[in-house]
Amino acid sequence: MLLTLTDLQRQLHQIDGKSYPAYKDIRGRYGFEDATLFIDHVQGDPFAAPSRLRVRLPLAKAGFPPETYHQRSRLIALCDFLARRFAGACQAISDRSRGSGKSGLIAMDRPGQEILERSAIIITTEFVEARFVMGLPARGRRVLGRQAAGLLGENVPQLVEAALRYTRLDQPQLNAHLNAAEDADALRAQLADLGLIAFVADGSRLPRRSGVDDRPLHSDQVVPFRTPDSLKVEVTLPHAGRVSGLGLPRGVTLIVGGGYHGKSTLLAALEVGVYNHIPGDGRELVVTDPTAVKIRAEDGRRVEGVDIRPFINNLPNHSSAAAFRTENASGSTSQAANIIEALEVGAKLLLLDEDTCATNLMIRDARMQALVEKPGEPITPFIDRVRQLADERAVSTVLVLGGSGDYFDVADTIIRMDSYVPYDVTAAAKVIAAQQPTGRQAEADGSWPASTPRIPLARSLDPSKGRREVNIKGRALRAVLFGAEEIDMTAVAQLVDEGQVRAIGQALNLARQRFMDGQRDVAGVIEAVIAEVDRHGLDALDRRLTGDYVAFRAYELAAALNRLRSLEVRQS
Ligand code: ADP
Ligand code: MG
């Protein structure tokens, strides 16, 4: 017979004042009204990681009309919306009922500016389920049973009412959320047919509050985005209807302009244009090719067996550039590895900002070529490869540049940012390029060289630490803790949610257990993990059914694997 929430409350009153482990007995499931509460994990002491719970409501009782979830963009956005409501309702309760430490905490991670699939809210054909954590109340190491009975018996039903029932939600707001996601996905899906790699709608508001606050800058100083006529593209979207904006064509694009004129802000918006944004964000209709990868220099990173010969050859000390390996890459070799690794897993758009690039990988001008002639310089700069990438590999580049006009020769589109307003200066730049030749020698001979696939070895990944067989955690957006290792993710720009970092840690372990068979190469392993998550959802990552995980891309998963210091590969 199914126990009820009333049974649970009775039990909690009985263990009031007992020592904390008495809570262990409340693990289980409890029915209330038309919902079910699952207590999956009970913390061992008041200072341990909080207890894990789920509440489930039959879909029919939750009352969502089919048009709120009948299509994938809307389903993800609906779950995302519910997560925001649920997290907000948790916060309101916690603010009222908090004791010391985690005692009395009820929490679900609060989503940021992106609409993403999250394991915190699951909708199946049968039910909607919210997953959250609770710090079971304690005084010292004693059970506060009456307080726990209040949290579980009264607050949990309130959460269900506040966040999981359609009739209780702000419906215009919900609709705007679903429509924003559906429009952004529809727009992204049109890019390829239009020959575009990105679109920035007129009126978009790109600047953020600060480097650590991703919310929109609210100020009358914000200059809304305005497209120059020559680059204007019109699209039709399911909800927004006809929308005009900047369509960035395939090929090589430069964003030039004086310092502080909004170049990096535009590029940063393109970086996260692989994700959908919430209404009011300002970047709702800024979308980018979903395979876009931000590239930067990252000196100090480890590199394992990467074929960096397109950029580096004839290294001193007989290091091999065909299977480049280092514990401590330089600016140029790290950036070269970052590019090759992104291409390895299918990136078709590279985003670079000179602020974070290694100058010597980007350019060697005529004077430097004259002084240090080719055999003494292992680097073939990006300027000599960028056209090959576009023409032979269909890999486009967007490059923010203030310092070197040598790139005018190799660009298809040149945009100048002037006081945050974009201008098409392609023709003017081409005239200058013709009048003032750079005198450079092209340094890339032949075409883009084929790279050797790498096969990652499962034995080189060890998720254990001390007595724990699996020790995997996220540390904000900065690092994946994998076993005894801390994988540095600070240079991986397109992570936006801590849940992605945690999910990537688990995904590495899934890759190790299931897909690193000594046959699949890096691309094959990553693809298999992504396919598994597509098929079974984020729960494919963890049997424990936690609300910890947020959808991630192949590129960020590969980035974590590539930065794992213990990684070993075999070239096939
Ligand atoms: P750049 O890369 O050209 O040096 P940034 O993109 O870093 O310039 O922008 C400089 C400053 O201007 C930043 O503080 C940014 O938030 C702000 N900014 C960028 N775009 C806009 C805009 N459209 N309206 C108002 N301020 C903006
Ligand atoms: Mg800048």
Coordinates of C-alpha atoms and ligand atoms in Angstrom, one line a residue:
M1 CA 0.0 0.0 0.0
L2 CA 1.3 3.4 -0.9
L3 CA 2.2 5.5 2.1
T4 CA 0.8 9.1 2.2
L5 CA 2.3 12.4 3.1
T6 CA 0.3 12.2 6.4
D7 CA 2.1 8.9 7.2
L8 CA 5.4 10.6 6.6
Q9 CA 4.5 13.5 8.8
R10 CA 3.5 11.2 11.6
Q11 CA 6.8 9.4 11.3
L12 CA 8.7 12.6 11.4
H13 CA 7.0 13.6 14.6
Q14 CA 8.0 10.3 16.1
I15 CA 11.7 10.8 15.3
D16 CA 11.8 14.4 16.6
G17 CA 14.8 14.9 18.8
K18 CA 16.4 11.6 17.8
S19 CA 19.9 11.5 16.4
Y20 CA 20.2 12.5 12.8
P21 CA 20.6 9.1 11.2
A22 CA 17.0 8.4 12.2
Y23 CA 16.0 10.3 9.1
K24 CA 17.3 7.4 7.0
D25 CA 14.0 5.6 7.4
I26 CA 12.0 8.2 5.5
R27 CA 13.5 7.1 2.2
G28 CA 10.6 6.0 0.0
R29 CA 7.5 7.3 -1.8
Y30 CA 4.5 9.0 -0.5
G31 CA 1.2 9.9 -2.2
F32 CA -0.6 13.2 -1.6
E33 CA -3.6 14.6 -3.5
D34 CA -2.9 13.6 -7.1
A35 CA 0.9 13.8 -6.7
T36 CA 3.7 11.6 -5.4
L37 CA 6.8 12.5 -3.4
F38 CA 9.9 10.4 -3.8
I39 CA 12.6 10.7 -1.2
D40 CA 15.5 9.1 -3.1
H41 CA 18.5 9.9 -0.9
V42 CA 18.7 10.9 2.7
Q43 CA 21.8 12.8 3.8
G44 CA 23.9 11.1 6.6
D45 CA 24.4 14.2 8.6
P46 CA 23.3 17.9 8.6
F47 CA 26.4 19.1 6.9
A48 CA 26.6 16.4 4.1
A49 CA 25.3 17.1 0.6
P50 CA 21.5 17.7 1.0
S51 CA 18.9 15.0 0.5
R52 CA 17.5 14.4 -3.0
L53 CA 13.8 14.4 -3.7
R54 CA 11.3 14.3 -6.6
V55 CA 7.7 15.2 -6.9
R56 CA 5.7 13.8 -9.7
L57 CA 2.3 14.8 -11.0
P58 CA 0.3 13.0 -13.7
L59 CA 0.4 15.0 -16.9
A60 CA -3.4 15.0 -17.1
K61 CA -3.6 16.6 -13.7
A62 CA -0.9 19.2 -14.4
G63 CA -3.1 20.4 -17.2
F64 CA -0.7 21.6 -19.9
P65 CA -2.3 21.9 -23.3
P66 CA -0.6 19.8 -25.9
E67 CA 0.5 22.9 -27.8
T68 CA 2.8 23.7 -24.9
Y69 CA 4.9 20.6 -25.4
H70 CA 3.9 18.9 -28.7
Q71 CA 7.1 20.1 -30.4
R72 CA 10.7 19.7 -29.1
S73 CA 11.6 23.4 -28.8
R74 CA 8.4 24.1 -26.8
L75 CA 8.8 21.0 -24.6
I76 CA 12.3 22.0 -23.6
A77 CA 11.2 25.6 -23.1
L78 CA 8.2 24.4 -21.0
C79 CA 10.5 22.4 -18.7
D80 CA 12.9 25.3 -18.5
F81 CA 10.0 27.6 -17.6
L82 CA 8.8 25.3 -14.9
A83 CA 12.3 25.0 -13.5
R84 CA 12.4 28.8 -13.1
R85 CA 9.1 28.8 -11.3
F86 CA 10.0 25.9 -9.1
A87 CA 13.4 27.3 -8.3
G88 CA 11.9 30.6 -7.4
A89 CA 9.2 29.0 -5.2
C90 CA 11.9 27.0 -3.4
Q91 CA 13.9 30.2 -2.8
A92 CA 10.9 31.9 -1.3
I93 CA 10.3 29.0 1.1
S94 CA 14.0 28.6 2.0
D95 CA 14.3 32.3 2.8
R96 CA 11.5 31.9 5.4
S97 CA 12.5 28.6 6.9
R98 CA 16.3 28.5 7.0
G99 CA 18.1 27.3 10.0
S100 CA 21.9 26.9 10.3
G101 CA 24.0 25.3 7.6
K102 CA 21.9 23.5 5.1
S103 CA 19.1 22.8 7.6
G104 CA 15.8 23.7 6.1
L105 CA 17.1 24.4 2.6
I106 CA 14.8 23.6 -0.3
A107 CA 16.5 24.2 -3.6
M108 CA 16.6 23.7 -7.3
D109 CA 19.3 25.4 -9.4
R110 CA 18.1 28.7 -10.8
P111 CA 18.5 28.8 -14.6
G112 CA 20.3 31.8 -16.2
Q113 CA 19.7 33.6 -19.5
E114 CA 19.6 30.5 -21.6
I115 CA 16.7 28.2 -22.3
L116 CA 18.1 24.7 -21.9
E117 CA 17.1 21.1 -21.4
R118 CA 17.6 20.4 -17.7
S119 CA 17.2 17.2 -15.7
A120 CA 15.6 19.3 -12.9
I121 CA 12.2 19.1 -14.7
I122 CA 11.2 16.1 -16.7
I123 CA 8.0 15.8 -18.8
T124 CA 7.1 12.3 -20.2
T125 CA 4.0 11.2 -21.8
E126 CA 2.7 10.3 -18.3
F127 CA 3.9 12.8 -15.9
V128 CA 5.8 16.0 -15.0
E129 CA 8.5 15.6 -12.4
A130 CA 10.5 18.1 -10.5
R131 CA 13.8 17.1 -8.8
F132 CA 15.2 19.2 -6.0
V133 CA 17.2 19.0 -2.8
M134 CA 16.4 19.5 0.8
G135 CA 18.6 20.0 3.9
L136 CA 16.6 17.9 6.4
P137 CA 16.3 20.2 9.5
A138 CA 18.6 19.6 12.5
R139 CA 19.4 21.2 15.7
G140 CA 23.0 20.2 16.3
R141 CA 22.9 16.5 15.3
R142 CA 19.4 16.0 16.3
V143 CA 16.3 15.6 14.1
L144 CA 14.0 18.5 14.0
G145 CA 11.0 16.3 13.1
R146 CA 8.3 18.9 13.4
Q147 CA 10.0 21.3 11.2
A148 CA 10.7 18.5 8.7
A149 CA 7.0 17.6 8.8
G150 CA 6.2 21.2 7.9
L151 CA 8.7 21.3 5.0
L152 CA 7.7 18.0 3.5
G153 CA 4.0 18.0 4.4
E154 CA 3.1 21.6 3.7
N155 CA 5.8 23.2 1.6
V156 CA 6.2 20.4 -0.9
P157 CA 2.5 20.5 -1.9
Q158 CA 2.8 24.3 -2.1
L159 CA 5.7 23.9 -4.6
V160 CA 3.5 21.6 -6.7
E161 CA 0.7 24.1 -6.7
A162 CA 2.9 27.1 -7.4
A163 CA 5.1 25.6 -10.2
L164 CA 3.6 22.5 -11.8
R165 CA 0.0 23.3 -12.5
Y166 CA -0.8 25.0 -15.8
T167 CA -3.7 27.1 -14.4
R168 CA -1.4 28.6 -11.7
L169 CA 1.2 29.8 -14.2
D170 CA 1.4 33.2 -15.8
Q171 CA 0.2 32.1 -19.2
P172 CA 1.2 35.1 -21.3
Q173 CA 4.7 34.8 -19.8
L174 CA 4.8 31.1 -20.4
N175 CA 3.7 31.6 -24.0
A176 CA 6.4 34.2 -24.6
H177 CA 8.9 31.7 -23.3
L178 CA 7.8 28.9 -25.5
N179 CA 7.5 31.2 -28.6
A180 CA 11.0 32.6 -28.0
A181 CA 12.5 29.2 -28.0
E182 CA 10.5 28.0 -31.0
D183 CA 11.4 31.1 -33.0
A184 CA 15.1 30.9 -32.2
D185 CA 15.2 27.2 -33.2
A186 CA 13.3 28.0 -36.4
L187 CA 15.7 30.8 -37.2
R188 CA 18.8 28.6 -36.5
A189 CA 17.3 25.9 -38.7
Q190 CA 17.0 28.4 -41.6
L191 CA 20.6 29.6 -41.5
A192 CA 22.1 26.9 -43.7
D193 CA 19.5 27.4 -46.5
L194 CA 20.1 31.1 -46.5
G195 CA 23.9 30.5 -46.8
L196 CA 24.4 32.2 -43.4
I197 CA 26.4 31.3 -40.3
A198 CA 24.7 33.7 -38.0
F199 CA 21.8 36.2 -37.7
V200 CA 21.5 39.2 -35.4
A201 CA 18.0 40.7 -35.5
D202 CA 17.6 44.5 -35.7
G203 CA 16.8 45.8 -32.2
S204 CA 18.7 43.2 -30.4
R205 CA 20.4 44.4 -27.2
L206 CA 23.8 42.8 -26.9
P207 CA 25.7 44.3 -23.9
R208 CA 25.6 42.6 -20.5
R209 CA 25.6 44.2 -17.1
S210 CA 29.1 43.1 -16.3
G211 CA 31.7 40.5 -17.0
V212 CA 30.2 38.4 -14.2
D213 CA 26.5 39.3 -14.7
D214 CA 25.0 37.9 -17.9
R215 CA 21.7 39.8 -17.6
P216 CA 21.1 42.5 -20.1
L217 CA 22.5 46.0 -19.5
H218 CA 19.5 48.2 -18.7
S219 CA 20.5 51.7 -19.6
D220 CA 19.4 54.4 -22.0
Q221 CA 23.0 54.2 -23.2
V222 CA 22.4 50.9 -24.9
V223 CA 22.5 51.2 -28.6
P224 CA 20.0 48.6 -30.1
F225 CA 21.5 46.6 -33.0
R226 CA 20.9 48.1 -36.5
T227 CA 21.9 46.3 -39.7
P228 CA 23.6 48.0 -42.6
D229 CA 21.4 47.7 -45.7
S230 CA 23.9 45.7 -47.7
L231 CA 23.8 42.9 -45.1
K232 CA 20.2 43.0 -44.3
V233 CA 18.3 39.7 -44.5
E234 CA 14.6 39.2 -43.8
V235 CA 13.3 35.9 -42.3
T236 CA 9.9 34.7 -41.4
L237 CA 9.4 33.1 -38.0
P238 CA 6.5 31.2 -36.6
H239 CA 5.6 33.7 -33.9
A240 CA 7.6 36.9 -34.5
G241 CA 6.6 36.9 -38.2
R242 CA 8.9 38.9 -40.5
V243 CA 12.1 39.9 -38.9
S244 CA 15.0 41.8 -40.4
G245 CA 18.6 41.7 -39.3
L246 CA 22.2 41.1 -40.1
G247 CA 22.8 37.9 -41.9
L248 CA 26.4 36.8 -41.8
P249 CA 27.3 34.9 -44.9
R250 CA 29.5 31.8 -44.9
G251 CA 33.2 32.4 -45.4
V252 CA 35.6 34.7 -43.6
T253 CA 34.2 37.6 -41.7
L254 CA 36.2 40.3 -40.0
I255 CA 34.7 42.5 -37.3
V256 CA 36.9 45.6 -37.2
G257 CA 36.7 49.0 -35.5
G258 CA 38.3 51.1 -32.8
G259 CA 38.8 49.9 -29.2
Y260 CA 35.6 50.0 -27.1
H261 CA 33.3 50.2 -30.0
G262 CA 31.4 47.0 -29.3
K263 CA 33.4 44.3 -31.3
S264 CA 33.9 41.8 -28.5
T265 CA 30.3 42.3 -27.3
L266 CA 29.0 41.3 -30.8
L267 CA 31.3 38.3 -30.9
A268 CA 30.3 37.2 -27.4
A269 CA 26.6 37.3 -28.5
L270 CA 27.5 35.1 -31.4
E271 CA 29.3 32.6 -29.1
V272 CA 26.1 32.1 -27.1
G273 CA 23.9 32.3 -30.2
V274 CA 24.2 28.5 -30.2
Y275 CA 21.7 28.6 -27.3
N276 CA 18.2 30.0 -27.0
H277 CA 17.6 33.0 -24.7
I278 CA 14.7 34.0 -22.5
P279 CA 12.3 36.8 -23.4
G280 CA 13.8 40.1 -22.3
D281 CA 17.4 38.9 -22.7
G282 CA 18.0 41.1 -25.7
R283 CA 19.6 38.2 -27.6
E284 CA 16.4 36.2 -28.3
L285 CA 17.0 36.5 -32.1
V286 CA 20.8 36.3 -32.1
V287 CA 21.5 32.9 -33.4
T288 CA 24.6 31.2 -34.6
D289 CA 25.4 28.0 -36.5
P290 CA 25.0 25.3 -33.8
T291 CA 28.5 24.0 -34.5
A292 CA 30.2 27.3 -33.7
V293 CA 33.2 27.1 -31.4
K294 CA 35.1 30.0 -29.8
I295 CA 38.8 29.6 -30.2
R296 CA 41.4 31.2 -28.1
A297 CA 45.0 30.8 -26.9
E298 CA 45.3 28.9 -23.7
D299 CA 48.9 28.6 -22.7
G300 CA 49.6 26.0 -20.0
R301 CA 47.0 23.6 -21.2
R302 CA 47.8 20.0 -21.9
V303 CA 47.7 18.6 -25.4
E304 CA 47.6 14.9 -26.2
G305 CA 48.6 13.6 -29.6
V306 CA 47.0 16.3 -31.7
D307 CA 48.1 16.7 -35.3
I308 CA 48.8 20.4 -35.4
R309 CA 50.7 20.3 -38.8
P310 CA 48.3 22.7 -40.5
F311 CA 49.8 25.4 -38.2
I312 CA 53.0 24.1 -36.8
N313 CA 55.9 22.2 -38.4
N314 CA 59.5 21.5 -37.8
L315 CA 59.4 22.1 -34.0
P316 CA 62.7 22.4 -32.2
N317 CA 63.8 19.5 -29.9
H318 CA 62.4 17.0 -32.4
S319 CA 58.9 17.3 -30.9
S320 CA 56.4 15.8 -33.3
A321 CA 53.8 18.2 -34.7
A322 CA 51.9 15.2 -36.2
A323 CA 51.1 13.9 -32.7
F324 CA 51.8 16.9 -30.7
R325 CA 52.0 16.3 -27.0
T326 CA 52.8 18.7 -24.2
E327 CA 52.0 19.3 -20.5
N328 CA 52.4 23.0 -21.0
A329 CA 51.4 24.4 -24.4
S330 CA 52.5 27.8 -25.5
G331 CA 50.0 30.4 -26.7
S332 CA 50.4 29.5 -30.3
T333 CA 50.5 25.7 -29.9
S334 CA 47.5 25.8 -27.5
Q335 CA 45.5 27.8 -30.0
A336 CA 46.5 25.5 -32.9
A337 CA 45.4 22.5 -30.8
N338 CA 42.1 24.2 -29.9
I339 CA 41.4 24.7 -33.6
I340 CA 42.3 21.2 -34.7
E341 CA 40.3 19.7 -31.8
A342 CA 37.2 21.7 -32.7
L343 CA 37.4 20.6 -36.3
E344 CA 37.9 17.0 -35.2
V345 CA 34.4 17.0 -33.7
G346 CA 32.8 18.8 -36.6
A347 CA 32.9 22.6 -35.9
K348 CA 31.9 24.5 -39.1
L349 CA 32.3 27.9 -37.6
L350 CA 35.3 29.3 -35.7
L351 CA 34.9 32.5 -33.6
L352 CA 38.1 34.3 -32.7
D353 CA 38.8 37.6 -30.8
E354 CA 42.2 39.1 -31.2
D355 CA 42.0 40.0 -27.5
T356 CA 42.5 36.3 -26.6
C357 CA 44.5 35.1 -29.6
A358 CA 48.2 34.4 -29.9
T359 CA 49.5 37.1 -32.3
N360 CA 52.2 34.8 -33.8
L361 CA 49.6 32.2 -34.7
M362 CA 47.4 34.9 -36.3
I363 CA 49.9 36.8 -38.5
R364 CA 53.5 37.1 -39.7
D365 CA 53.9 40.3 -41.6
A366 CA 56.3 41.0 -44.5
R367 CA 59.0 42.5 -42.3
M368 CA 59.0 39.5 -39.9
Q369 CA 59.0 37.1 -42.9
A370 CA 62.1 38.9 -44.2
L371 CA 63.9 38.7 -40.9
V372 CA 63.0 35.2 -39.8
E373 CA 62.7 33.2 -42.9
K374 CA 60.4 30.1 -43.1
P375 CA 62.7 27.2 -42.1
G376 CA 63.4 29.0 -38.8
E377 CA 59.7 29.6 -38.1
P378 CA 57.6 26.5 -37.4
I379 CA 54.3 28.4 -37.5
T380 CA 52.1 28.8 -40.5
P381 CA 49.8 31.6 -39.4
F382 CA 46.1 31.4 -39.4
I383 CA 45.9 34.1 -42.1
D384 CA 47.4 31.6 -44.6
R385 CA 45.0 28.8 -43.6
V386 CA 41.7 30.6 -43.1
R387 CA 40.8 30.6 -46.8
Q388 CA 41.6 26.9 -47.1
L389 CA 39.3 26.2 -44.2
A390 CA 36.5 28.1 -45.9
D391 CA 37.0 27.0 -49.5
E392 CA 38.1 23.4 -49.0
R393 CA 36.5 22.4 -45.7
A394 CA 33.4 24.6 -45.6
V395 CA 34.6 26.0 -42.2
S396 CA 33.7 29.6 -41.7
T397 CA 35.5 32.1 -39.5
V398 CA 34.4 35.2 -37.7
L399 CA 37.4 37.2 -36.4
V400 CA 37.4 40.3 -34.3
L401 CA 40.4 42.4 -35.3
G402 CA 41.6 45.9 -34.6
G403 CA 45.3 45.6 -35.2
S404 CA 46.1 44.0 -38.5
G405 CA 44.8 45.0 -42.0
D406 CA 46.7 42.1 -43.6
Y407 CA 43.5 40.1 -43.2
F408 CA 41.6 42.3 -45.6
D409 CA 43.0 40.2 -48.4
V410 CA 41.5 37.0 -47.2
A411 CA 38.1 38.2 -45.9
D412 CA 34.7 37.9 -47.6
T413 CA 32.9 40.3 -45.4
I414 CA 34.3 43.1 -43.3
I415 CA 32.1 44.8 -40.7
R416 CA 33.1 47.9 -38.9
M417 CA 31.7 48.6 -35.4
D418 CA 31.5 52.3 -34.8
S419 CA 29.9 53.5 -31.5
Y420 CA 28.1 50.1 -31.4
V421 CA 26.7 50.4 -34.8
P422 CA 27.8 48.0 -37.6
Y423 CA 28.8 49.2 -41.0
D424 CA 29.6 47.1 -44.1
V425 CA 33.1 48.3 -45.0
T426 CA 34.0 45.3 -47.3
A427 CA 34.4 47.4 -50.4
A428 CA 36.4 50.1 -48.7
A429 CA 38.8 47.6 -47.2
K430 CA 39.3 45.8 -50.5
V431 CA 40.2 49.2 -52.1
I432 CA 42.8 49.8 -49.4
A433 CA 44.1 46.2 -49.8
A434 CA 44.6 46.8 -53.6
Q435 CA 46.3 50.2 -53.0
Q436 CA 48.6 49.0 -50.2
P437 CA 49.8 45.4 -50.8
T438 CA 51.0 43.7 -47.7
G439 CA 54.1 42.3 -49.4
R440 CA 53.5 39.1 -47.5
Q441 CA 54.4 35.7 -48.9
A442 CA 51.6 33.2 -48.5
E443 CA 53.1 30.5 -46.3
A444 CA 50.7 27.6 -46.7
D445 CA 51.7 25.3 -49.6
G446 CA 49.2 22.9 -51.1
S447 CA 45.8 22.5 -49.5
W448 CA 44.5 21.9 -46.0
P449 CA 46.3 18.8 -44.8
A450 CA 44.3 15.8 -43.6
S451 CA 44.7 15.1 -39.9
T452 CA 45.2 11.7 -38.3
P453 CA 42.3 10.5 -36.2
R454 CA 43.0 9.9 -32.5
I455 CA 41.7 6.9 -30.6
P456 CA 41.2 7.7 -26.9
L457 CA 42.1 4.9 -24.4
A458 CA 39.6 4.1 -21.7
R459 CA 42.3 3.1 -19.2
S460 CA 43.6 6.6 -19.2
L461 CA 40.4 7.9 -17.6
D462 CA 40.0 7.2 -13.9
P463 CA 37.0 8.6 -12.1
S464 CA 38.0 7.2 -8.7
K465 CA 39.4 9.1 -5.8
G466 CA 40.5 7.5 -2.5
R467 CA 37.8 5.1 -1.4
R468 CA 35.2 6.6 -3.8
E469 CA 34.8 4.6 -7.0
V470 CA 33.3 7.6 -8.8
N471 CA 34.2 11.1 -7.8
I472 CA 32.8 13.5 -10.4
K473 CA 31.7 17.1 -9.7
G474 CA 31.5 20.5 -11.3
R475 CA 33.2 23.6 -9.9
A476 CA 31.0 26.4 -11.2
L477 CA 31.9 27.0 -14.9
R478 CA 35.6 26.7 -14.1
A479 CA 36.4 23.0 -13.8
V480 CA 35.2 19.5 -14.0
L481 CA 36.5 17.4 -11.1
F482 CA 37.1 13.9 -12.5
G483 CA 38.6 11.4 -10.1
A484 CA 41.6 13.0 -8.6
E485 CA 41.9 15.5 -11.5
E486 CA 40.6 19.0 -11.9
I487 CA 40.0 19.7 -15.6
D488 CA 40.5 23.4 -16.3
M489 CA 37.5 24.7 -18.3
T490 CA 38.1 28.4 -17.8
A491 CA 39.1 28.9 -21.5
V492 CA 36.0 27.0 -22.7
A493 CA 33.8 30.0 -23.4
Q494 CA 30.5 28.5 -24.4
L495 CA 29.6 26.9 -21.1
V496 CA 26.8 28.9 -19.6
D497 CA 25.4 26.7 -16.8
E498 CA 27.1 24.8 -13.9
G499 CA 24.8 21.9 -14.7
Q500 CA 26.5 21.5 -18.1
V501 CA 29.9 21.2 -16.3
R502 CA 28.5 18.5 -14.0
A503 CA 26.9 16.7 -16.9
I504 CA 30.1 16.8 -18.9
G505 CA 31.9 15.1 -16.0
Q506 CA 29.4 12.3 -16.0
A507 CA 29.5 12.1 -19.8
L508 CA 33.2 11.5 -19.7
N509 CA 32.6 8.5 -17.5
L510 CA 29.9 7.2 -19.8
A511 CA 32.3 7.6 -22.7
R512 CA 34.9 5.7 -20.8
Q513 CA 32.6 2.8 -19.8
R514 CA 30.6 2.4 -22.9
F515 CA 32.2 3.9 -26.0
M516 CA 36.0 4.0 -25.7
D517 CA 36.5 0.6 -27.2
G518 CA 39.9 1.1 -28.7
Q519 CA 38.2 1.4 -32.1
R520 CA 36.2 4.6 -32.0
D521 CA 38.2 7.8 -32.5
V522 CA 37.5 11.0 -30.5
A523 CA 34.8 12.1 -32.9
G524 CA 33.1 8.7 -32.8
V525 CA 33.2 8.5 -29.0
I526 CA 31.8 12.0 -28.5
E527 CA 29.1 11.4 -31.2
A528 CA 28.1 8.1 -29.4
V529 CA 27.7 9.9 -26.1
I530 CA 25.6 12.7 -27.6
A531 CA 23.4 10.2 -29.4
E532 CA 22.9 8.3 -26.1
V533 CA 21.8 11.5 -24.4
D534 CA 19.5 12.4 -27.3
R535 CA 17.8 9.0 -27.1
H536 CA 17.5 8.7 -23.3
G537 CA 17.7 12.2 -22.0
L538 CA 20.1 13.5 -19.4
D539 CA 19.2 10.6 -17.2
A540 CA 21.5 8.5 -19.4
L541 CA 24.3 10.1 -17.5
D542 CA 23.3 9.1 -14.0
R543 CA 21.2 6.3 -12.6
R544 CA 20.3 8.4 -9.5
L545 CA 17.7 10.6 -11.3
T546 CA 19.1 13.9 -10.0
G547 CA 18.2 17.3 -11.1
D548 CA 21.8 18.2 -11.5
Y549 CA 22.3 18.2 -15.2
V550 CA 21.9 20.6 -18.1
A551 CA 22.2 19.8 -21.8
F552 CA 25.7 20.3 -23.3
R553 CA 27.2 20.2 -26.8
A554 CA 29.7 17.8 -28.3
Y555 CA 32.3 20.6 -28.5
E556 CA 32.4 21.3 -24.8
L557 CA 32.4 17.6 -24.0
A558 CA 35.4 17.2 -26.3
A559 CA 37.0 20.2 -24.7
A560 CA 36.9 18.5 -21.3
L561 CA 38.3 15.2 -22.7
N562 CA 41.1 17.1 -24.4
R563 CA 42.0 18.9 -21.3
L564 CA 42.1 15.8 -19.1
R565 CA 45.8 15.6 -18.1
S566 CA 45.8 11.8 -17.9
L567 CA 44.3 11.3 -21.4
E568 CA 46.2 8.9 -23.7
V569 CA 45.4 8.4 -27.3
R570 CA 46.6 6.2 -30.1
Q571 CA 46.7 7.6 -33.6
S572 CA 45.0 5.2 -36.0
Ligands
ADP1 P1 35.7 46.4 -28.2 O1 35.8 44.9 -28.2 O2 35.4 47.0 -29.5 O3 36.9 47.0 -27.6 P2 33.5 45.9 -26.3 O4 32.7 45.0 -27.1 O5 34.4 45.3 -25.3 O6 34.4 46.8 -27.3 O7 32.6 47.0 -25.7 C1 33.1 48.1 -24.9 C2 32.0 48.5 -23.9 O8 30.8 49.0 -24.6 C3 31.6 47.4 -23.0 O9 31.5 47.8 -21.7 C4 30.2 47.0 -23.5 O10 29.3 46.5 -22.5 C5 29.7 48.3 -24.1 N1 28.8 48.1 -25.2 C6 28.9 47.2 -26.2 N2 27.9 47.2 -27.1 C7 27.1 48.2 -26.7 C8 25.8 48.7 -27.1 N3 25.2 48.3 -28.2 N4 25.3 49.8 -26.4 C9 25.9 50.2 -25.3 N5 27.0 49.8 -24.8 C10 27.6 48.8 -25.5
MG2 MG 37.5 43.7 -27.6

